[in-house]
Amino acid sequence: MKILHVPTEIAGQMQTLVSGLRESGHTVNGYNWFHTYLKYGGGIINTDAYELKNVMEALIRYADLIHFHNGNSFLIHNTDLPILHQIGKKMVMHHWGNDVRSRSGALLRNPYPIPPSYLTDESIHKRLLHLSCYIQHSIVQDYELYPYVSDYYRHVHVLPLACRVTDIPCSYPSPTNRNPVIIHAPTNRLFKGSEYIEKAIKDLIGVQPFHYKAIEKMNHQEAMRMYAASDIIVDQILCGTYGMLSVEAMAMGKVVVAFIRDDVKVKFPKELPIVIANPDTIRDVLGRLIKDPELRHRIGIESRKYAESLHDVKVVIPKLLNIYKQIERTEV
């Protein structure tokens, strides 16, 4: 197939999927108009909305299938979708989180308050109604996000986050280290629950020996070097699932701490090694991990195995290609 990914790079996922699809023998291009300090690596074309609009017609003619990301398409307000639908173009929309996570839905499903999306609930609803008029298939990363889109699209597919696990050096926590390094790397402190994490850290200072580092506004490559020197990585403790930081940390063989809701957890493989913590339990969870280096070592080994089995790009790409086959069989 000739496949096009546009226009929003989220957590390095577009470039990972594009490169994986190329390796599987398909012709793929990716165009990104969303640029951040994280500075994910190459493999896709970094552009802007103006330049993308200028080449849109040629790209549409080129592609057998268009894989959109984060609720965006070629044009602002998705005004291109009626035309793409009319000419019979095969499309899928990949949603990533706050593009669909409504405040009302979060309050209904989540025991802990999370900050509202950058869109209002009304905007999210209208946007999803518009998108699903022209696109029948959507993709989400797990069952935390699934309910936010399942009432709109005819087909909702769950595709695990993709990571080049075999390219990430593995360094398990030492089973004899009594002074572990804990890292928290929030891109959004309110969303990640950083306030509760750092309160727990303060409460533990002087009780047990450990080092704590908060990583913020650091590009991805530099952050990965910091993660490699850690033992415990705390991801997010409000949302109810885990993100790309957790996947990369598990690939490194680290202990990951995050809040996974019970209804979401049952949908993951039973081998899920993430140590579950929430604002009420984070202090005790970290205290137990700090105290027990052998436990950290065992969890680290389980983490690497889990990342290899669920999140490695070689495992994810066949699942994505199966989704594409289903889209190809769907009548517009």
Tab-separated table of C-alpha atoms in Angstrom:
chain	number	residue	atom	x	y	z
A	1	MET	CA	0.000	0.000	0.000
A	2	LYS	CA	0.886	3.664	-0.350
A	3	ILE	CA	0.105	5.119	3.071
A	4	LEU	CA	0.120	8.699	4.320
A	5	HIS	CA	0.327	9.754	7.980
A	6	VAL	CA	-0.700	13.355	8.759
A	7	PRO	CA	-0.516	15.874	10.412
A	8	THR	CA	0.289	15.593	14.138
A	9	GLU	CA	3.212	13.803	15.777
A	10	ILE	CA	2.275	12.650	19.285
A	11	ALA	CA	4.920	11.047	21.543
A	12	GLY	CA	6.996	9.903	18.573
A	13	GLN	CA	4.246	7.541	17.443
A	14	MET	CA	3.905	8.774	13.882
A	15	GLN	CA	7.581	8.305	13.097
A	16	THR	CA	7.663	4.872	14.764
A	17	LEU	CA	4.640	3.637	12.811
A	18	VAL	CA	5.893	5.150	9.540
A	19	SER	CA	9.317	3.531	9.840
A	20	GLY	CA	7.798	0.205	10.868
A	21	LEU	CA	5.454	0.218	7.888
A	22	ARG	CA	8.345	0.979	5.550
A	23	GLU	CA	10.272	-1.954	6.951
A	24	SER	CA	7.261	-4.175	6.259
A	25	GLY	CA	7.457	-3.266	2.563
A	26	HIS	CA	4.932	-0.457	2.194
A	27	THR	CA	5.478	3.005	0.731
A	28	VAL	CA	4.809	5.479	3.526
A	29	ASN	CA	5.263	9.181	4.173
A	30	GLY	CA	4.548	11.176	7.315
A	31	TYR	CA	3.974	14.936	7.592
A	32	ASN	CA	3.967	16.702	10.960
A	33	TRP	CA	2.867	20.244	11.727
A	34	PHE	CA	3.055	19.959	15.541
A	35	HIS	CA	6.493	20.843	16.926
A	36	THR	CA	7.566	20.692	20.574
A	37	TYR	CA	10.720	20.871	22.695
A	38	LEU	CA	10.756	17.049	22.801
A	39	LYS	CA	12.285	16.995	19.284
A	40	TYR	CA	11.579	13.408	18.333
A	41	GLY	CA	13.890	11.945	15.692
A	42	GLY	CA	13.570	11.739	11.914
A	43	GLY	CA	11.721	9.571	9.454
A	44	ILE	CA	8.905	12.044	8.805
A	45	ILE	CA	8.716	15.489	7.206
A	46	ASN	CA	8.313	18.417	9.586
A	47	THR	CA	6.194	21.106	7.985
A	48	ASP	CA	3.447	23.596	8.825
A	49	ALA	CA	-0.245	23.946	7.994
A	50	TYR	CA	0.412	26.329	5.096
A	51	GLU	CA	2.955	24.088	3.362
A	52	LEU	CA	0.857	20.982	3.960
A	53	LYS	CA	-2.135	22.658	2.329
A	54	ASN	CA	0.002	23.462	-0.717
A	55	VAL	CA	0.923	19.809	-1.306
A	56	MET	CA	-2.386	18.346	-0.160
A	57	GLU	CA	-3.783	17.628	-3.614
A	58	ALA	CA	-0.710	15.695	-4.729
A	59	LEU	CA	-0.599	13.726	-1.469
A	60	ILE	CA	-4.262	12.756	-1.755
A	61	ARG	CA	-3.713	11.459	-5.290
A	62	TYR	CA	-0.649	9.544	-4.091
A	63	ALA	CA	-2.119	7.740	-1.084
A	64	ASP	CA	-4.195	4.562	-1.043
A	65	LEU	CA	-4.966	5.180	2.622
A	66	ILE	CA	-4.673	8.263	4.842
A	67	HIS	CA	-3.953	7.786	8.553
A	68	PHE	CA	-4.893	10.984	10.391
A	69	HIS	CA	-3.746	11.781	13.935
A	70	ASN	CA	-5.163	13.619	16.949
A	71	GLY	CA	-8.458	14.664	15.371
A	72	ASN	CA	-6.687	16.677	12.675
A	73	SER	CA	-6.727	16.356	8.900
A	74	PHE	CA	-5.153	18.432	6.117
A	75	LEU	CA	-7.238	21.566	6.708
A	76	ILE	CA	-8.339	23.513	9.765
A	77	HIS	CA	-11.769	22.413	11.063
A	78	ASN	CA	-11.492	19.243	8.931
A	79	THR	CA	-13.117	20.971	5.973
A	80	ASP	CA	-11.331	18.591	3.592
A	81	LEU	CA	-13.106	15.477	4.858
A	82	PRO	CA	-16.325	15.803	2.787
A	83	ILE	CA	-14.235	15.940	-0.386
A	84	LEU	CA	-12.048	12.998	0.642
A	85	HIS	CA	-15.149	10.992	1.473
A	86	GLN	CA	-16.801	11.901	-1.808
A	87	ILE	CA	-13.884	10.658	-3.896
A	88	GLY	CA	-13.796	7.402	-1.931
A	89	LYS	CA	-10.484	7.889	-0.131
A	90	LYS	CA	-9.790	5.309	2.580
A	91	MET	CA	-9.200	7.018	5.938
A	92	VAL	CA	-8.678	6.289	9.630
A	93	MET	CA	-8.481	8.723	12.571
A	94	HIS	CA	-6.039	7.948	15.372
A	95	HIS	CA	-7.048	9.639	18.633
A	96	TRP	CA	-4.443	10.186	21.334
A	97	GLY	CA	-6.087	11.566	24.467
A	98	ASN	CA	-7.085	15.125	25.152
A	99	ASP	CA	-8.386	15.503	21.616
A	100	VAL	CA	-11.360	13.363	22.766
A	101	ARG	CA	-11.159	13.071	26.565
A	102	SER	CA	-14.132	15.187	27.599
A	103	ARG	CA	-14.419	16.621	31.093
A	104	SER	CA	-17.841	15.038	31.637
A	105	GLY	CA	-16.581	11.642	30.501
A	106	ALA	CA	-13.538	11.852	32.762
A	107	LEU	CA	-15.683	12.770	35.779
A	108	LEU	CA	-17.968	9.831	35.038
A	109	ARG	CA	-15.225	7.223	34.636
A	110	ASN	CA	-12.278	8.388	36.709
A	111	PRO	CA	-12.090	8.443	40.526
A	112	TYR	CA	-9.538	11.262	40.463
A	113	PRO	CA	-10.035	14.651	38.803
A	114	ILE	CA	-7.889	15.372	35.779
A	115	PRO	CA	-7.520	18.792	34.143
A	116	PRO	CA	-9.871	19.515	31.248
A	117	SER	CA	-8.833	19.115	27.626
A	118	TYR	CA	-7.700	22.074	25.548
A	119	LEU	CA	-11.133	21.688	23.904
A	120	THR	CA	-14.515	22.144	25.556
A	121	ASP	CA	-16.858	19.176	25.848
A	122	GLU	CA	-19.150	20.771	23.275
A	123	SER	CA	-16.251	21.228	20.854
A	124	ILE	CA	-15.143	17.618	21.304
A	125	HIS	CA	-18.693	16.368	20.699
A	126	LYS	CA	-19.200	18.469	17.553
A	127	ARG	CA	-15.803	17.524	16.216
A	128	LEU	CA	-16.367	13.801	16.730
A	129	LEU	CA	-19.779	14.039	15.070
A	130	HIS	CA	-18.157	15.724	12.073
A	131	LEU	CA	-15.223	13.306	11.870
A	132	SER	CA	-17.369	10.201	12.140
A	133	CYS	CA	-19.674	11.398	9.355
A	134	TYR	CA	-16.821	10.891	6.901
A	135	ILE	CA	-14.472	8.434	8.630
A	136	GLN	CA	-15.780	5.045	9.753
A	137	HIS	CA	-12.649	3.760	11.489
A	138	SER	CA	-10.778	5.148	14.473
A	139	ILE	CA	-7.809	3.926	16.518
A	140	VAL	CA	-7.068	4.395	20.238
A	141	GLN	CA	-4.167	3.127	22.310
A	142	ASP	CA	-6.168	1.298	25.011
A	143	TYR	CA	-9.525	0.886	26.724
A	144	GLU	CA	-9.171	4.014	28.864
A	145	LEU	CA	-9.704	6.084	25.720
A	146	TYR	CA	-12.077	3.664	23.983
A	147	PRO	CA	-15.344	4.870	25.626
A	148	TYR	CA	-14.746	8.460	24.551
A	149	VAL	CA	-15.047	7.537	20.853
A	150	SER	CA	-17.073	4.306	20.770
A	151	ASP	CA	-20.431	6.078	20.444
A	152	TYR	CA	-19.292	7.958	17.346
A	153	TYR	CA	-17.334	5.719	14.968
A	154	ARG	CA	-18.668	2.558	13.357
A	155	HIS	CA	-15.367	0.760	14.019
A	156	VAL	CA	-12.975	1.483	16.912
A	157	HIS	CA	-9.669	-0.390	16.949
A	158	VAL	CA	-7.270	-0.679	19.897
A	159	LEU	CA	-3.600	-0.500	18.886
A	160	PRO	CA	-0.901	-0.568	21.591
A	161	LEU	CA	1.668	2.211	21.739
A	162	ALA	CA	4.622	1.372	19.485
A	163	CYS	CA	8.251	1.421	20.579
A	164	ARG	CA	11.524	0.228	19.087
A	165	VAL	CA	12.178	-1.888	22.152
A	166	THR	CA	15.135	-3.784	20.705
A	167	ASP	CA	16.888	-0.469	19.985
A	168	ILE	CA	16.679	0.626	23.633
A	169	PRO	CA	19.524	-0.565	25.874
A	170	CYS	CA	18.254	-2.468	28.899
A	171	SER	CA	19.635	-1.809	32.385
A	172	TYR	CA	17.773	-3.482	35.236
A	173	PRO	CA	17.752	-2.007	38.745
A	174	SER	CA	20.524	-3.572	40.795
A	175	PRO	CA	19.292	-6.170	43.313
A	176	THR	CA	21.779	-4.821	45.870
A	177	ASN	CA	21.402	-1.043	45.428
A	178	ARG	CA	20.071	0.551	48.635
A	179	ASN	CA	19.994	4.083	47.219
A	180	PRO	CA	17.702	4.035	44.164
A	181	VAL	CA	17.121	6.873	41.708
A	182	ILE	CA	13.496	7.924	41.189
A	183	ILE	CA	12.515	10.003	38.158
A	184	HIS	CA	9.300	11.823	37.313
A	185	ALA	CA	9.103	13.508	33.908
A	186	PRO	CA	5.866	15.475	33.524
A	187	THR	CA	4.981	17.141	30.250
A	188	ASN	CA	1.828	18.392	32.010
A	189	ARG	CA	2.112	18.557	35.794
A	190	LEU	CA	-1.618	18.812	36.459
A	191	PHE	CA	-2.458	15.884	34.200
A	192	LYS	CA	0.326	13.676	35.576
A	193	GLY	CA	-0.539	14.353	39.227
A	194	SER	CA	2.910	15.780	39.969
A	195	GLU	CA	1.674	17.569	43.086
A	196	TYR	CA	0.823	14.271	44.784
A	197	ILE	CA	4.018	12.587	43.602
A	198	GLU	CA	6.263	15.340	44.925
A	199	LYS	CA	4.413	15.464	48.249
A	200	ALA	CA	5.075	11.739	48.638
A	201	ILE	CA	8.735	12.307	47.815
A	202	LYS	CA	8.997	15.035	50.456
A	203	ASP	CA	7.372	12.773	53.031
A	204	LEU	CA	9.915	10.035	52.302
A	205	ILE	CA	13.010	12.244	52.512
A	206	GLY	CA	14.973	11.294	55.590
A	207	VAL	CA	12.966	8.121	56.090
A	208	GLN	CA	14.785	6.058	53.479
A	209	PRO	CA	17.797	6.779	51.215
A	210	PHE	CA	17.020	7.610	47.575
A	211	HIS	CA	17.674	10.252	44.906
A	212	TYR	CA	14.838	12.074	43.172
A	213	LYS	CA	14.997	13.928	39.852
A	214	ALA	CA	12.224	15.792	38.066
A	215	ILE	CA	12.781	16.096	34.308
A	216	GLU	CA	10.984	18.914	32.528
A	217	LYS	CA	11.398	20.801	29.235
A	218	MET	CA	14.126	18.406	28.099
A	219	ASN	CA	14.304	16.971	24.597
A	220	HIS	CA	13.579	13.290	24.128
A	221	GLN	CA	17.144	12.087	23.576
A	222	GLU	CA	18.476	13.836	26.680
A	223	ALA	CA	15.559	12.575	28.750
A	224	MET	CA	16.178	8.998	27.629
A	225	ARG	CA	19.762	9.227	28.904
A	226	MET	CA	18.416	10.317	32.282
A	227	TYR	CA	15.887	7.484	32.386
A	228	ALA	CA	18.647	4.966	31.677
A	229	ALA	CA	20.419	5.926	34.912
A	230	SER	CA	17.292	5.510	37.064
A	231	ASP	CA	15.658	2.644	38.948
A	232	ILE	CA	12.044	3.809	39.355
A	233	ILE	CA	10.103	5.992	36.917
A	234	VAL	CA	6.819	7.529	38.015
A	235	ASP	CA	4.520	8.252	35.077
A	236	GLN	CA	0.947	9.495	35.695
A	237	ILE	CA	-1.249	8.767	38.711
A	238	LEU	CA	-4.577	10.383	37.804
A	239	CYS	CA	-5.601	9.414	34.282
A	240	GLY	CA	-6.180	5.689	34.775
A	241	THR	CA	-3.764	4.321	32.177
A	242	TYR	CA	-0.095	4.539	31.182
A	243	GLY	CA	1.603	6.534	28.464
A	244	MET	CA	4.677	6.478	26.267
A	245	LEU	CA	7.015	7.287	29.151
A	246	SER	CA	5.927	4.034	30.795
A	247	VAL	CA	6.524	2.065	27.601
A	248	GLU	CA	10.049	3.427	27.146
A	249	ALA	CA	10.829	2.903	30.833
A	250	MET	CA	9.634	-0.706	30.675
A	251	ALA	CA	11.755	-1.228	27.556
A	252	MET	CA	14.765	-0.101	29.608
A	253	GLY	CA	13.906	-2.636	32.302
A	254	LYS	CA	12.888	-0.047	34.877
A	255	VAL	CA	10.186	-0.128	37.532
A	256	VAL	CA	7.210	1.937	36.369
A	257	VAL	CA	4.655	3.461	38.734
A	258	ALA	CA	1.305	4.637	37.354
A	259	PHE	CA	-2.404	4.565	38.116
A	260	ILE	CA	-4.295	1.957	36.060
A	261	ARG	CA	-8.054	1.858	36.609
A	262	ASP	CA	-9.471	-1.589	37.358
A	263	ASP	CA	-11.742	-1.559	34.295
A	264	VAL	CA	-8.748	-0.701	32.102
A	265	LYS	CA	-6.359	-3.130	33.781
A	266	VAL	CA	-8.496	-6.174	32.958
A	267	LYS	CA	-8.080	-5.388	29.256
A	268	PHE	CA	-4.276	-5.492	29.431
A	269	PRO	CA	-2.328	-8.774	29.458
A	270	LYS	CA	-2.248	-10.300	32.944
A	271	GLU	CA	1.565	-9.902	32.944
A	272	LEU	CA	1.264	-6.100	33.224
A	273	PRO	CA	4.244	-5.222	35.484
A	274	ILE	CA	3.359	-1.602	36.245
A	275	VAL	CA	3.177	-0.913	39.970
A	276	ILE	CA	-0.190	0.724	40.484
A	277	ALA	CA	-0.421	3.827	42.647
A	278	ASN	CA	-2.848	6.713	43.034
A	279	PRO	CA	-2.775	9.961	45.033
A	280	ASP	CA	-3.831	8.078	48.165
A	281	THR	CA	-1.248	5.285	47.889
A	282	ILE	CA	1.747	6.823	46.122
A	283	ARG	CA	3.748	7.397	49.305
A	284	ASP	CA	3.396	3.805	50.529
A	285	VAL	CA	4.041	2.358	47.062
A	286	LEU	CA	7.257	4.336	46.627
A	287	GLY	CA	8.330	3.489	50.174
A	288	ARG	CA	7.943	-0.231	49.493
A	289	LEU	CA	9.901	0.000	46.234
A	290	ILE	CA	12.700	2.071	47.783
A	291	LYS	CA	13.093	-0.489	50.559
A	292	ASP	CA	13.303	-3.589	48.375
A	293	PRO	CA	16.047	-3.691	45.705
A	294	GLU	CA	15.346	-7.338	44.833
A	295	LEU	CA	11.702	-6.485	44.120
A	296	ARG	CA	12.832	-3.650	41.840
A	297	HIS	CA	15.142	-6.019	39.982
A	298	ARG	CA	12.376	-8.602	39.441
A	299	ILE	CA	9.903	-5.994	38.238
A	300	GLY	CA	12.528	-4.565	35.872
A	301	ILE	CA	12.968	-7.959	34.209
A	302	GLU	CA	9.185	-8.342	33.879
A	303	SER	CA	8.954	-4.833	32.439
A	304	ARG	CA	11.338	-5.535	29.578
A	305	LYS	CA	9.542	-8.777	28.697
A	306	TYR	CA	6.175	-7.024	28.693
A	307	ALA	CA	7.418	-4.196	26.455
A	308	GLU	CA	8.868	-6.735	24.016
A	309	SER	CA	5.671	-8.773	23.873
A	310	LEU	CA	3.114	-5.941	23.550
A	311	HIS	CA	4.782	-2.715	22.453
A	312	ASP	CA	7.674	-3.576	20.157
A	313	VAL	CA	7.123	-2.110	16.709
A	314	LYS	CA	7.507	-5.559	15.151
A	315	VAL	CA	4.497	-6.697	17.183
A	316	VAL	CA	2.421	-3.555	16.647
A	317	ILE	CA	2.838	-3.163	12.867
A	318	PRO	CA	1.126	-6.468	11.949
A	319	LYS	CA	-1.824	-5.367	14.100
A	320	LEU	CA	-1.908	-2.017	12.304
A	321	LEU	CA	-1.781	-3.728	8.899
A	322	ASN	CA	-4.715	-5.884	9.936
A	323	ILE	CA	-6.647	-2.698	10.744
A	324	TYR	CA	-5.737	-1.303	7.320
A	325	LYS	CA	-7.055	-4.480	5.672
A	326	GLN	CA	-10.359	-4.029	7.470
A	327	ILE	CA	-10.510	-0.412	6.279
A	328	GLU	CA	-9.818	-1.489	2.707
A	329	ARG	CA	-12.782	-3.867	2.870
A	330	THR	CA	-15.115	-1.179	4.205
A	331	GLU	CA	-17.312	0.565	1.684
A	332	VAL	CA	-17.181	4.361	1.837
